[in-house]
């Protein structure tokens, strides 16, 4: 069988004995069927028995062997090494999901993952009769409303790839939101409003998603967490839970602008979102931008051609009522 | 290279806060002999926010924009990553969900339009690289950028999610994108390697979470600066405006002066092609760019 020599730069750290982490190189012959987990096993079994990593099912379902290769989140037991070589070349860097949370080599402390997960009440909440007369059957269509959010294996790939979470530790993050959606979309569940109030919080909730799509890219089960974040936003408006604040008004403001100009009125969007008082803090930037010819004055605001058509279309295609705000 | 012709969806920023993107795009296209038909009928794409309020409306409005490219019988090019993402997302949904397409077309029919799915949607960056070609661009270079260290900043919405973009972005690896690097090298500049070239600038939470946005932008700007960049270049006007205009706030948040000019991609190309700086609109930058 044809093999290729690959250099693996492997993150090594033992929180009990090491002050700083370091990288150790291992050169291994890699065959076409080798998975990343095979490499981790060979390093431990053939090179250094102290090398530590989590693994269990070997079938892409337990979620324990998630790591990063050249910054790409991977489930070790699912990803072929030579496919990674094709993407990144013959030197591969093997890291834990979050280097700052490393306990020993690939093993990290996932406490923050579970705390965020717990915060959205990730379980079915319903009054269930002790002796029901009939089965509580969920139809196929109702089950499909979950949009496969129930495929999540809690591997943490999305959470440790999330841009917002990297700089805001309060943010609940993609896995928790995908799970909140999973139960909010479940016809048997009765805690939808309660969860929506949790995810509506500024600073920790869905409004702090930066829309980078790292979670969609990272998920090995194609849960597409950012799609669920959008759905939670939709539920916040549909259930009238969204507090009227800069974030919710920002989303609504796009519709107002498009109704009026087709294009976005950038200045008015900021004013509408922030309110007349809140907008004051943007005045220094506005002055600078004005001086640099970056602000279009209201009477010069460009409009889309065929604006009547745009107005008609927005009127007939709107599916959400004008938002008044819950608080 | 001849006969390249596209329908240009400018998005909103190019017509408002980044007029330099509009003028430099048109100047570069003209210099390369690429014909761009402006889609003046197009509306805002919803910028990934309208869908949070009304998803169906967002799809209808993006479908309408594409209709106008189809009417011209042309493929659409975008000059904003977020326009690219929103348009491509709507297109993917419409092309793979006949029921949705029928519902959307029912609405469009009320204004005499029909979405067919005949126009491809690509960012101008990739149309240039794929159709015009890096070698052909290199041949047009009049003032090589050999004095400049340029930090490419790819912008999220051209590279993620990769399954959506793969046909439009030449299969760019979101964890190791290289097209901008190669383009910079074709212009004879030096492309700078730094960790955050494929990271997020935080634009979309600038109002509600300025701290998040400033930390993300700050990390990218400082990373580029520490790698000895003279400037940053990006295909996305949202990344550009955030990192050009907000540097005083970003510096405050990260505790270090970030001062680094951020150019739009067509401005960088234009500099190398010898296009007059006035046409490239460099005077519109808040963090000033000075030619070496």
Coordinates of C-alpha atoms in Angstrom, one line a residue:
Chain A
X1 CA 0.0 0.0 0.0
X2 CA 1.3 3.4 -0.9
X3 CA 2.1 5.7 2.0
X4 CA 3.1 9.3 2.5
X5 CA 5.5 10.8 5.1
X6 CA 3.7 13.4 7.1
X7 CA 5.0 15.7 9.8
X8 CA 2.7 16.2 12.8
X9 CA 3.3 19.1 15.0
X10 CA 1.5 18.1 18.2
X11 CA 0.5 20.4 21.0
X12 CA 1.8 19.0 24.3
X13 CA 1.0 20.2 27.7
X14 CA 0.4 18.8 31.2
X15 CA -1.2 21.4 33.5
X16 CA 0.2 19.5 36.5
X17 CA 3.9 19.7 35.5
X18 CA 4.3 22.2 32.6
X19 CA 4.4 25.9 32.9
X20 CA 4.1 26.4 29.2
X21 CA 2.8 24.2 26.4
X22 CA 5.1 23.1 23.5
X23 CA 4.9 21.4 20.2
X24 CA 6.5 18.1 19.5
X25 CA 7.1 16.7 16.0
X26 CA 6.3 13.2 14.9
X27 CA 7.0 11.9 11.4
X28 CA 4.7 9.1 10.4
X29 CA 3.9 7.1 7.3
X30 CA 0.3 7.7 6.5
X31 CA -1.8 5.4 4.4
X32 CA -4.9 6.3 2.4
X33 CA -7.3 4.9 4.9
X34 CA -5.7 6.5 8.0
X35 CA -8.0 8.7 10.1
X36 CA -6.7 11.3 12.4
X37 CA -7.6 9.1 15.3
X38 CA -5.3 6.4 13.9
X39 CA -2.5 8.9 14.1
X40 CA -3.3 9.9 17.7
X41 CA -3.4 6.2 18.6
X42 CA 0.0 5.5 16.9
X43 CA 1.6 8.4 18.7
X44 CA 0.4 7.1 22.0
X45 CA 1.0 3.4 21.3
X46 CA 4.3 3.6 19.4
X47 CA 6.0 6.9 20.4
X48 CA 4.9 8.3 23.8
X49 CA 2.5 6.5 26.1
X50 CA 1.9 9.7 28.1
X51 CA 0.2 11.4 25.1
X52 CA -3.4 12.1 26.1
X53 CA -6.7 12.5 24.1
X54 CA -10.3 11.6 24.5
X55 CA -11.9 8.9 22.4
X56 CA -14.7 6.4 22.7
X57 CA -17.1 5.3 20.0
X58 CA -14.9 5.5 16.9
X59 CA -18.1 6.0 14.9
X60 CA -18.7 9.8 14.9
X61 CA -21.4 9.7 17.5
X62 CA -19.9 10.2 21.0
X63 CA -18.3 13.5 20.1
X64 CA -15.4 13.0 22.5
X65 CA -12.5 13.0 20.0
X66 CA -13.0 16.5 18.6
X67 CA -9.7 18.4 18.1
X68 CA -8.3 20.9 15.6
X69 CA -6.0 20.2 12.7
X70 CA -4.4 23.4 11.3
X71 CA -7.2 25.3 13.0
X72 CA -9.9 23.3 11.3
X73 CA -12.2 21.6 13.8
X74 CA -12.3 17.8 13.2
X75 CA -13.8 14.7 14.7
X76 CA -10.7 12.6 14.8
X77 CA -12.5 9.4 14.0
X78 CA -14.2 10.7 10.9
X79 CA -11.6 12.7 9.1
X80 CA -9.1 11.1 6.7
X81 CA -5.5 12.4 7.1
X82 CA -4.6 12.5 3.4
X83 CA -7.7 14.6 2.8
X84 CA -6.2 17.1 5.3
X85 CA -2.9 16.9 3.6
X86 CA -4.6 17.8 0.3
X87 CA -6.0 20.9 2.0
X88 CA -3.0 21.9 4.1
X89 CA 0.2 20.2 2.9
X90 CA 2.4 17.6 4.4
X91 CA 2.9 19.4 7.7
X92 CA -0.1 19.2 10.0
X93 CA -0.5 20.9 13.3
X94 CA -2.6 19.0 15.9
X95 CA -4.2 21.1 18.6
X96 CA -6.8 20.7 21.3
X97 CA -10.1 22.5 20.6
X98 CA -9.1 25.4 22.9
X99 CA -5.5 25.7 23.8
X100 CA -6.3 28.0 26.8
X101 CA -8.5 25.2 28.3
X102 CA -6.0 22.4 27.9
X103 CA -5.6 20.0 30.8
X104 CA -3.3 17.5 29.2
X105 CA -2.4 17.5 25.5
X106 CA -5.7 17.1 23.6
X107 CA -7.9 16.9 26.7
X108 CA -9.6 20.2 27.5
X109 CA -11.8 21.4 30.3
X110 CA -15.3 21.5 28.7
X111 CA -16.9 23.0 31.7
X112 CA -17.8 26.2 29.9
X113 CA -19.5 24.2 27.1
X114 CA -21.7 22.4 29.5
X115 CA -22.6 25.5 31.5
X116 CA -23.8 27.3 28.4
X117 CA -25.6 24.2 27.3
X118 CA -27.4 23.9 30.6
X119 CA -28.4 27.6 30.6
X120 CA -30.9 27.0 27.8
X121 CA -32.8 24.2 29.6
X122 CA -31.7 21.5 27.0
X123 CA -34.5 19.0 27.8
X124 CA -38.1 18.5 27.1
X125 CA -40.3 20.4 29.5
X126 CA -43.9 19.2 29.5
X127 CA -46.7 18.1 31.9
X128 CA -46.9 14.5 31.1
X129 CA -49.9 12.5 32.3
X130 CA -48.8 9.5 34.3
X131 CA -51.4 7.2 32.7
X132 CA -52.2 8.5 29.3
X133 CA -55.0 7.0 27.3
X134 CA -53.1 7.2 24.0
X135 CA -49.6 7.5 22.6
X136 CA -48.2 10.9 22.2
X137 CA -47.2 10.6 18.6
X138 CA -45.1 13.2 16.8
X139 CA -45.9 13.3 13.1
X140 CA -43.2 13.2 10.4
X141 CA -43.8 16.8 9.5
X142 CA -43.6 17.9 13.1
X143 CA -40.4 16.0 13.5
X144 CA -38.9 17.6 10.4
X145 CA -39.4 21.0 12.0
X146 CA -36.4 20.3 14.2
X147 CA -34.3 20.7 11.1
X148 CA -32.0 18.0 12.3
X149 CA -31.0 20.1 15.3
X150 CA -31.3 16.8 17.3
X151 CA -28.2 15.4 15.4
X152 CA -25.9 17.4 17.7
X153 CA -23.4 15.2 19.5
X154 CA -22.1 17.8 21.9
X155 CA -18.6 17.6 20.5
X156 CA -18.0 21.3 21.0
X157 CA -16.5 21.9 17.5
X158 CA -18.8 24.9 16.9
X159 CA -18.4 26.4 20.4
X160 CA -14.6 26.3 20.2
X161 CA -14.6 27.8 16.7
X162 CA -17.1 30.6 17.5
X163 CA -15.7 34.1 16.9
X164 CA -18.0 35.8 19.3
X165 CA -17.3 33.4 22.1
X166 CA -13.6 33.9 21.6
X167 CA -13.9 37.5 22.8
X168 CA -17.1 37.4 24.9
X169 CA -17.2 34.7 27.6
X170 CA -20.8 35.4 28.5
X171 CA -22.1 34.5 25.0
X172 CA -24.0 31.2 25.1
X173 CA -22.8 30.1 21.7
X174 CA -23.9 28.0 18.8
X175 CA -24.4 24.6 20.5
X176 CA -26.6 26.0 23.2
X177 CA -28.7 27.9 20.7
X178 CA -29.0 24.9 18.3
X179 CA -30.3 22.9 21.4
X180 CA -32.6 25.7 22.4
X181 CA -34.1 25.6 18.9
X182 CA -34.3 21.8 19.0
X183 CA -36.7 21.9 22.0
X184 CA -38.5 25.1 21.0
X185 CA -39.4 23.4 17.7
X186 CA -40.6 20.3 19.5
X187 CA -44.4 20.2 19.5
X188 CA -44.5 18.4 22.9
X189 CA -42.4 21.1 24.6
X190 CA -44.0 23.8 26.8
X191 CA -41.0 26.0 27.7
X192 CA -40.6 27.9 24.4
X193 CA -41.2 31.4 25.9
X194 CA -38.9 30.6 28.8
X195 CA -36.1 29.7 26.5
X196 CA -36.7 32.7 24.2
X197 CA -36.4 35.0 27.1
X198 CA -33.0 33.4 27.9
X199 CA -31.7 33.8 24.3
X200 CA -33.0 37.3 24.0
X201 CA -30.6 38.7 26.6
X202 CA -28.1 41.2 25.2
X203 CA -24.6 40.1 25.8
X204 CA -25.2 36.4 26.1
X205 CA -28.1 35.7 23.7
X206 CA -28.6 35.4 19.9
X207 CA -28.2 39.1 19.2
X208 CA -24.4 38.8 19.9
X209 CA -23.9 36.3 17.1
X210 CA -21.4 37.9 14.7
X211 CA -22.7 35.9 11.7
X212 CA -19.2 34.6 10.8
X213 CA -20.6 31.1 9.9
X214 CA -17.7 29.4 11.7
X215 CA -20.2 27.2 13.5
X216 CA -21.8 26.0 10.2
X217 CA -18.3 25.2 8.9
X218 CA -17.2 23.4 12.0
X219 CA -20.1 21.1 12.7
X220 CA -19.3 17.5 11.8
X221 CA -23.0 16.5 11.9
X222 CA -24.3 19.4 9.6
X223 CA -26.5 20.8 12.4
X224 CA -25.8 24.2 10.9
X225 CA -26.2 26.1 14.2
X226 CA -26.3 29.6 12.6
X227 CA -29.5 28.5 10.8
X228 CA -31.0 27.7 14.2
X229 CA -29.9 31.1 15.5
X230 CA -31.8 32.7 12.7
X231 CA -34.8 30.6 13.5
X232 CA -34.6 31.7 17.2
X233 CA -34.6 35.3 16.0
X234 CA -37.7 34.6 14.0
X235 CA -39.4 33.0 17.1
X236 CA -38.4 36.0 19.2
X237 CA -40.4 38.2 16.8
X238 CA -43.2 35.7 16.2
X239 CA -43.8 35.2 19.9
X240 CA -43.4 38.9 20.7
X241 CA -40.6 38.2 23.1
X242 CA -37.9 40.3 21.6
X243 CA -37.2 43.3 23.8
X244 CA -37.3 46.5 21.9
X245 CA -33.7 47.5 21.8
X246 CA -30.8 48.5 19.5
X247 CA -30.4 44.9 18.3
X248 CA -34.0 44.0 17.5
X249 CA -34.7 47.4 16.0
X250 CA -31.6 47.0 13.8
X251 CA -33.1 43.9 12.3
X252 CA -36.5 45.6 11.7
X253 CA -34.9 48.7 10.5
X254 CA -33.7 47.0 7.3
X255 CA -37.3 46.5 6.2
X256 CA -38.2 50.2 6.9
X257 CA -35.3 51.4 4.8
X258 CA -36.0 49.0 1.9
X259 CA -39.7 50.1 1.9
X260 CA -38.6 53.7 1.6
X261 CA -35.6 53.6 -0.7
X262 CA -35.1 50.0 -1.8
X263 CA -31.5 50.5 -0.7
X264 CA -30.5 50.9 2.9
X265 CA -30.4 54.3 4.4
X266 CA -27.3 53.7 6.5
X267 CA -27.6 56.8 8.7
X268 CA -31.3 56.4 9.4
X269 CA -30.7 52.7 10.2
X270 CA -28.3 53.7 13.0
X271 CA -30.7 56.5 14.2
X272 CA -33.7 54.1 14.2
X273 CA -31.8 51.3 16.0
X274 CA -30.1 53.5 18.6
X275 CA -33.0 56.0 19.1
X276 CA -32.6 59.8 19.1
X277 CA -30.6 59.7 22.3
X278 CA -28.5 56.7 21.7
X279 CA -27.5 57.9 18.3
X280 CA -25.6 60.8 19.9
X281 CA -22.6 58.6 20.8
X282 CA -22.0 58.1 17.0
X283 CA -21.7 61.8 16.3
X284 CA -17.9 61.9 16.4
X285 CA -17.7 59.1 13.8
X286 CA -20.4 60.7 11.8
X287 CA -18.5 64.0 11.6
X288 CA -15.3 62.3 10.5
X289 CA -17.2 60.3 7.9
X290 CA -19.0 63.4 6.7
X291 CA -15.6 65.2 6.2
X292 CA -14.4 62.2 4.2
X293 CA -17.4 62.2 1.9
X294 CA -18.8 59.0 3.4
X295 CA -22.2 60.3 4.4
X296 CA -25.0 60.8 1.9
X297 CA -27.3 63.6 3.0
X298 CA -31.0 62.8 3.1
X299 CA -31.9 64.7 0.0
X300 CA -29.3 62.8 -2.0
X301 CA -30.2 59.4 -0.7
X302 CA -30.0 57.0 -3.6
X303 CA -33.1 55.0 -4.4
X304 CA -33.6 51.7 -6.2
X305 CA -35.1 52.0 -9.7
X306 CA -38.7 50.8 -9.9
X307 CA -39.3 51.7 -6.3
X308 CA -43.1 51.3 -6.7
X309 CA -42.4 47.7 -7.5
X310 CA -40.2 47.2 -4.4
X311 CA -42.9 48.8 -2.2
X312 CA -45.6 46.6 -3.7
X313 CA -43.5 43.5 -3.3
X314 CA -42.6 44.2 0.3
X315 CA -46.2 44.7 1.2
X316 CA -47.4 41.5 -0.4
X317 CA -44.4 39.3 0.7
X318 CA -44.2 40.3 4.4
X319 CA -44.9 37.4 6.6
X320 CA -44.3 39.2 10.0
X321 CA -46.5 41.8 11.4
X322 CA -45.1 45.3 12.2
X323 CA -43.0 44.8 15.4
X324 CA -44.1 46.7 18.5
X325 CA -41.7 45.2 21.0
X326 CA -42.4 43.3 24.1
X327 CA -41.0 45.7 26.7
Chain B
X1 CA -8.9 38.9 -22.5
X2 CA -12.2 40.1 -24.1
X3 CA -15.9 40.0 -23.9
X4 CA -16.2 39.6 -20.1
X5 CA -19.5 41.1 -19.2
X6 CA -21.4 40.9 -15.9
X7 CA -24.4 42.4 -14.1
X8 CA -23.0 44.3 -11.1
X9 CA -25.0 44.2 -7.9
X10 CA -23.3 47.1 -6.0
X11 CA -25.0 46.7 -2.7
X12 CA -25.7 49.7 -0.5
X13 CA -22.3 50.7 0.9
X14 CA -20.8 51.3 -2.5
X15 CA -23.5 53.9 -3.2
X16 CA -23.3 55.5 0.2
X17 CA -20.5 55.2 2.8
X18 CA -17.8 53.7 0.6
X19 CA -18.1 55.6 -2.7
X20 CA -14.5 54.8 -3.3
X21 CA -15.5 51.1 -3.8
X22 CA -17.8 52.1 -6.6
X23 CA -15.4 54.3 -8.4
X24 CA -12.4 51.9 -8.0
X25 CA -14.5 48.9 -9.2
X26 CA -15.6 50.8 -12.3
X27 CA -12.1 52.1 -13.0
X28 CA -10.5 48.6 -12.7
X29 CA -13.2 47.0 -14.9
X30 CA -12.7 49.7 -17.5
X31 CA -9.0 49.3 -17.5
X32 CA -9.3 45.6 -17.9
X33 CA -11.9 45.8 -20.6
X34 CA -14.6 44.2 -18.5
X35 CA -18.1 45.4 -19.1
X36 CA -20.3 45.9 -15.9
X37 CA -24.0 46.5 -16.3
X38 CA -25.2 48.3 -13.1
X39 CA -28.3 46.7 -11.6
X40 CA -29.9 50.0 -10.5
X41 CA -33.2 48.2 -9.7
X42 CA -31.6 46.1 -7.0
X43 CA -32.5 46.7 -3.3
X44 CA -30.5 46.0 -0.2
X45 CA -29.8 42.3 0.3
X46 CA -31.0 42.5 3.9
X47 CA -27.4 42.2 5.1
X48 CA -28.0 39.0 7.0
X49 CA -30.3 40.9 9.4
X50 CA -33.6 41.2 7.5
X51 CA -33.8 37.4 7.6
X52 CA -33.8 37.5 11.4
X53 CA -37.1 39.5 11.2
X54 CA -38.7 38.1 8.1
X55 CA -37.0 35.2 6.3
X56 CA -39.4 34.9 3.4
X57 CA -39.3 38.6 2.6
X58 CA -35.5 38.4 2.6
X59 CA -35.6 35.6 0.0
X60 CA -38.2 37.4 -2.2
X61 CA -36.1 40.6 -2.2
X62 CA -32.9 38.7 -3.1
X63 CA -34.7 36.7 -5.8
X64 CA -35.9 40.0 -7.3
X65 CA -32.4 41.3 -7.5
X66 CA -31.2 38.2 -9.3
X67 CA -34.2 38.5 -11.7
X68 CA -32.7 41.7 -13.0
X69 CA -29.4 40.0 -13.8
X70 CA -31.3 37.2 -15.5
X71 CA -33.2 39.8 -17.5
X72 CA -29.9 41.0 -18.9
X73 CA -28.9 37.4 -19.6
X74 CA -25.8 37.9 -17.5
X75 CA -24.1 36.4 -14.5
X76 CA -24.2 38.6 -11.4
X77 CA -21.1 39.9 -9.7
X78 CA -21.2 41.3 -6.2
X79 CA -18.6 43.6 -4.5
X80 CA -19.6 43.0 -0.9
X81 CA -19.2 39.7 0.9
X82 CA -22.4 40.0 2.7
X83 CA -24.3 40.7 -0.5
X84 CA -22.6 37.6 -1.9
X85 CA -23.7 35.5 1.0
X86 CA -27.3 36.7 1.1
X87 CA -27.8 36.4 -2.6
X88 CA -26.1 33.0 -2.8
X89 CA -28.1 31.7 0.1
X90 CA -31.4 32.8 -1.4
X91 CA -30.3 31.3 -4.8
X92 CA -29.4 28.0 -3.2
X93 CA -32.8 27.8 -1.4
X94 CA -34.7 28.7 -4.5
X95 CA -32.8 26.3 -6.8
X96 CA -33.2 23.4 -4.4
X97 CA -36.8 23.9 -3.2
X98 CA -39.3 23.9 -6.0
X99 CA -42.1 24.6 -3.6
X100 CA -40.4 27.7 -2.2
X101 CA -39.5 28.8 -5.7
X102 CA -43.2 28.6 -6.7
X103 CA -44.2 30.6 -3.6
X104 CA -41.6 33.3 -4.4
X105 CA -42.5 33.4 -8.1
X106 CA -46.1 33.9 -7.2
X107 CA -45.1 37.1 -5.4
X108 CA -42.7 38.2 -8.1
X109 CA -45.4 37.6 -10.8
X110 CA -47.4 40.4 -9.1
X111 CA -44.8 42.8 -10.4
X112 CA -44.1 41.1 -13.7
X113 CA -41.0 39.2 -12.7
X114 CA -40.0 35.6 -12.6
X115 CA -37.0 34.0 -10.9
X116 CA -35.6 31.3 -13.2
X117 CA -32.2 30.4 -11.7
X118 CA -30.2 31.1 -14.9
X119 CA -27.6 33.6 -13.5
X120 CA -24.7 32.5 -11.5
X121 CA -23.7 34.8 -8.5
X122 CA -20.1 35.4 -7.8
X123 CA -18.0 38.0 -5.9
X124 CA -16.1 40.2 -8.4
X125 CA -12.8 39.0 -6.8
X126 CA -13.4 35.5 -8.0
X127 CA -14.7 36.5 -11.4
X128 CA -11.5 38.4 -11.9
X129 CA -9.3 35.5 -10.8
X130 CA -11.2 32.8 -12.5
X131 CA -12.4 34.4 -15.8
X132 CA -9.8 37.2 -16.4
X133 CA -6.9 35.2 -14.8
X134 CA -4.0 36.1 -12.5
X135 CA -1.5 35.9 -15.4
X136 CA -3.5 38.3 -17.5
X137 CA -3.8 40.7 -14.5
X138 CA -0.1 40.4 -13.9
X139 CA 0.5 41.4 -17.5
X140 CA -1.5 44.6 -17.0
X141 CA 0.6 45.8 -14.0
X142 CA 2.1 49.2 -14.6
X143 CA 3.2 50.2 -11.1
X144 CA 4.2 47.0 -9.3
X145 CA 3.4 46.9 -5.6
X146 CA 6.9 45.7 -4.8
X147 CA 7.3 48.3 -2.0
X148 CA 4.3 47.0 -0.1
X149 CA 3.6 44.4 2.5
X150 CA -0.1 43.7 2.1
X151 CA -2.2 41.8 4.6
X152 CA -5.1 40.1 2.9
X153 CA -8.3 40.0 5.0
X154 CA -10.8 37.6 3.3
X155 CA -14.0 38.4 5.1
X156 CA -16.3 35.7 6.4
X157 CA -19.1 35.8 3.8
X158 CA -16.9 34.9 0.8
X159 CA -15.5 31.8 2.4
X160 CA -18.0 30.4 4.9
X161 CA -20.0 28.2 4.7
X162 CA -17.8 26.6 2.2
X163 CA -20.4 24.2 0.7
X164 CA -22.5 27.2 -0.3
X165 CA -19.6 29.1 -1.9
X166 CA -17.5 26.3 -3.5
X167 CA -18.7 26.8 -7.1
X168 CA -18.4 30.6 -6.7
X169 CA -15.1 30.8 -5.0
X170 CA -13.0 28.2 -6.8
X171 CA -13.2 25.9 -3.8
X172 CA -11.4 28.2 -1.4
X173 CA -10.3 26.5 1.8
X174 CA -12.0 28.5 4.6
X175 CA -9.2 27.6 7.0
X176 CA -6.4 28.4 4.6
X177 CA -7.7 30.7 1.8
X178 CA -5.1 31.7 -0.7
X179 CA -6.8 33.6 -3.6
X180 CA -6.1 37.1 -2.3
X181 CA -2.6 36.2 -1.4
X182 CA -2.1 35.0 -5.0
X183 CA -3.7 38.1 -6.3
X184 CA -1.4 40.3 -4.2
X185 CA 1.6 38.4 -5.5
X186 CA 0.3 38.9 -9.1
X187 CA 0.4 42.6 -8.5
X188 CA 4.0 42.1 -7.3
X189 CA 3.2 43.0 -3.7
X190 CA 4.2 40.8 -0.7
X191 CA 1.3 39.0 0.9
X192 CA 1.7 39.0 4.7
X193 CA 0.9 35.8 6.6
X194 CA -0.9 36.4 9.9
X195 CA -3.4 34.3 11.9
X196 CA -6.6 36.4 11.4
X197 CA -6.7 36.6 7.6
X198 CA -9.8 34.4 7.5
X199 CA -11.3 35.8 10.8
X200 CA -14.4 37.9 11.5
X201 CA -14.2 41.7 11.9
X202 CA -17.4 41.8 14.0
X203 CA -19.2 44.3 11.8
X204 CA -22.6 42.7 12.3
X205 CA -22.7 43.4 16.0
X206 CA -21.1 46.8 15.9
X207 CA -24.2 48.5 17.4
X208 CA -25.3 46.1 20.0
X209 CA -21.9 44.6 21.0
X210 CA -19.1 47.1 20.2
X211 CA -16.7 45.4 22.6
X212 CA -17.0 42.2 20.6
X213 CA -16.6 43.9 17.3
X214 CA -13.6 46.0 18.4
X215 CA -11.8 43.0 19.9
X216 CA -12.2 41.0 16.7
X217 CA -11.1 43.9 14.5
X218 CA -8.3 44.8 16.8
X219 CA -6.9 41.3 16.8
X220 CA -6.8 41.3 13.0
X221 CA -5.3 44.8 12.6
X222 CA -2.6 44.2 15.3
X223 CA -1.8 40.7 13.8
X224 CA -1.3 42.3 10.4
X225 CA 0.7 45.2 11.8
X226 CA 2.9 42.8 13.9
X227 CA 3.6 40.9 10.7
X228 CA 4.9 44.1 9.2
X229 CA 2.0 45.0 7.0
X230 CA 1.9 48.4 5.3
X231 CA -1.8 48.0 4.7
X232 CA -4.7 45.6 4.8
X233 CA -6.8 44.7 1.8
X234 CA -10.3 43.3 1.8
X235 CA -13.0 42.4 -0.8
X236 CA -15.7 43.3 1.7
X237 CA -16.8 47.0 2.2
X238 CA -18.3 46.1 5.6
X239 CA -15.0 44.8 6.9
X240 CA -13.3 47.8 5.3
X241 CA -15.6 50.5 6.8
X242 CA -15.4 48.9 10.3
X243 CA -11.7 48.6 10.3
X244 CA -11.0 51.9 8.5
X245 CA -13.5 54.2 10.4
X246 CA -13.4 52.6 13.9
X247 CA -9.7 52.4 14.5
X248 CA -9.8 55.0 17.3
X249 CA -12.4 52.9 19.2
X250 CA -10.6 49.6 18.3
X251 CA -7.3 51.0 19.6
X252 CA -9.0 52.0 22.9
X253 CA -10.4 48.5 23.3
X254 CA -7.2 46.6 22.6
X255 CA -4.9 49.1 24.4
X256 CA -2.6 49.6 21.4
X257 CA -2.5 52.0 18.5
X258 CA -3.7 50.0 15.5
X259 CA -3.1 52.6 12.8
X260 CA -3.2 50.6 9.5
X261 CA -4.8 51.7 6.2
X262 CA -7.4 49.3 4.9
X263 CA -8.0 49.2 1.2
X264 CA -10.8 47.8 -0.9
X265 CA -9.6 45.1 -3.3
X266 CA -10.2 47.1 -6.4
X267 CA -8.3 50.0 -5.0
X268 CA -5.2 47.8 -4.6
X269 CA -5.6 46.4 -8.1
X270 CA -6.1 49.9 -9.4
X271 CA -2.9 51.1 -7.8
X272 CA -0.9 48.4 -9.5
X273 CA -2.7 49.0 -12.9
X274 CA -1.6 52.6 -12.7
X275 CA -5.1 54.0 -12.3
X276 CA -5.2 57.6 -11.0
X277 CA -5.5 57.8 -7.2
X278 CA -8.4 60.2 -7.5
X279 CA -10.4 57.6 -9.3
X280 CA -9.5 55.1 -6.6
X281 CA -11.1 57.4 -4.1
X282 CA -8.2 57.2 -1.6
X283 CA -9.2 60.6 -0.1
X284 CA -12.3 58.9 1.4
X285 CA -10.2 56.8 3.9
X286 CA -10.3 57.8 7.5
X287 CA -7.1 56.0 8.2
X288 CA -5.1 57.6 5.5
X289 CA -3.2 55.6 2.9
X290 CA 0.0 57.2 1.6
X291 CA 1.6 55.8 -1.5
X292 CA 5.3 54.9 -1.1

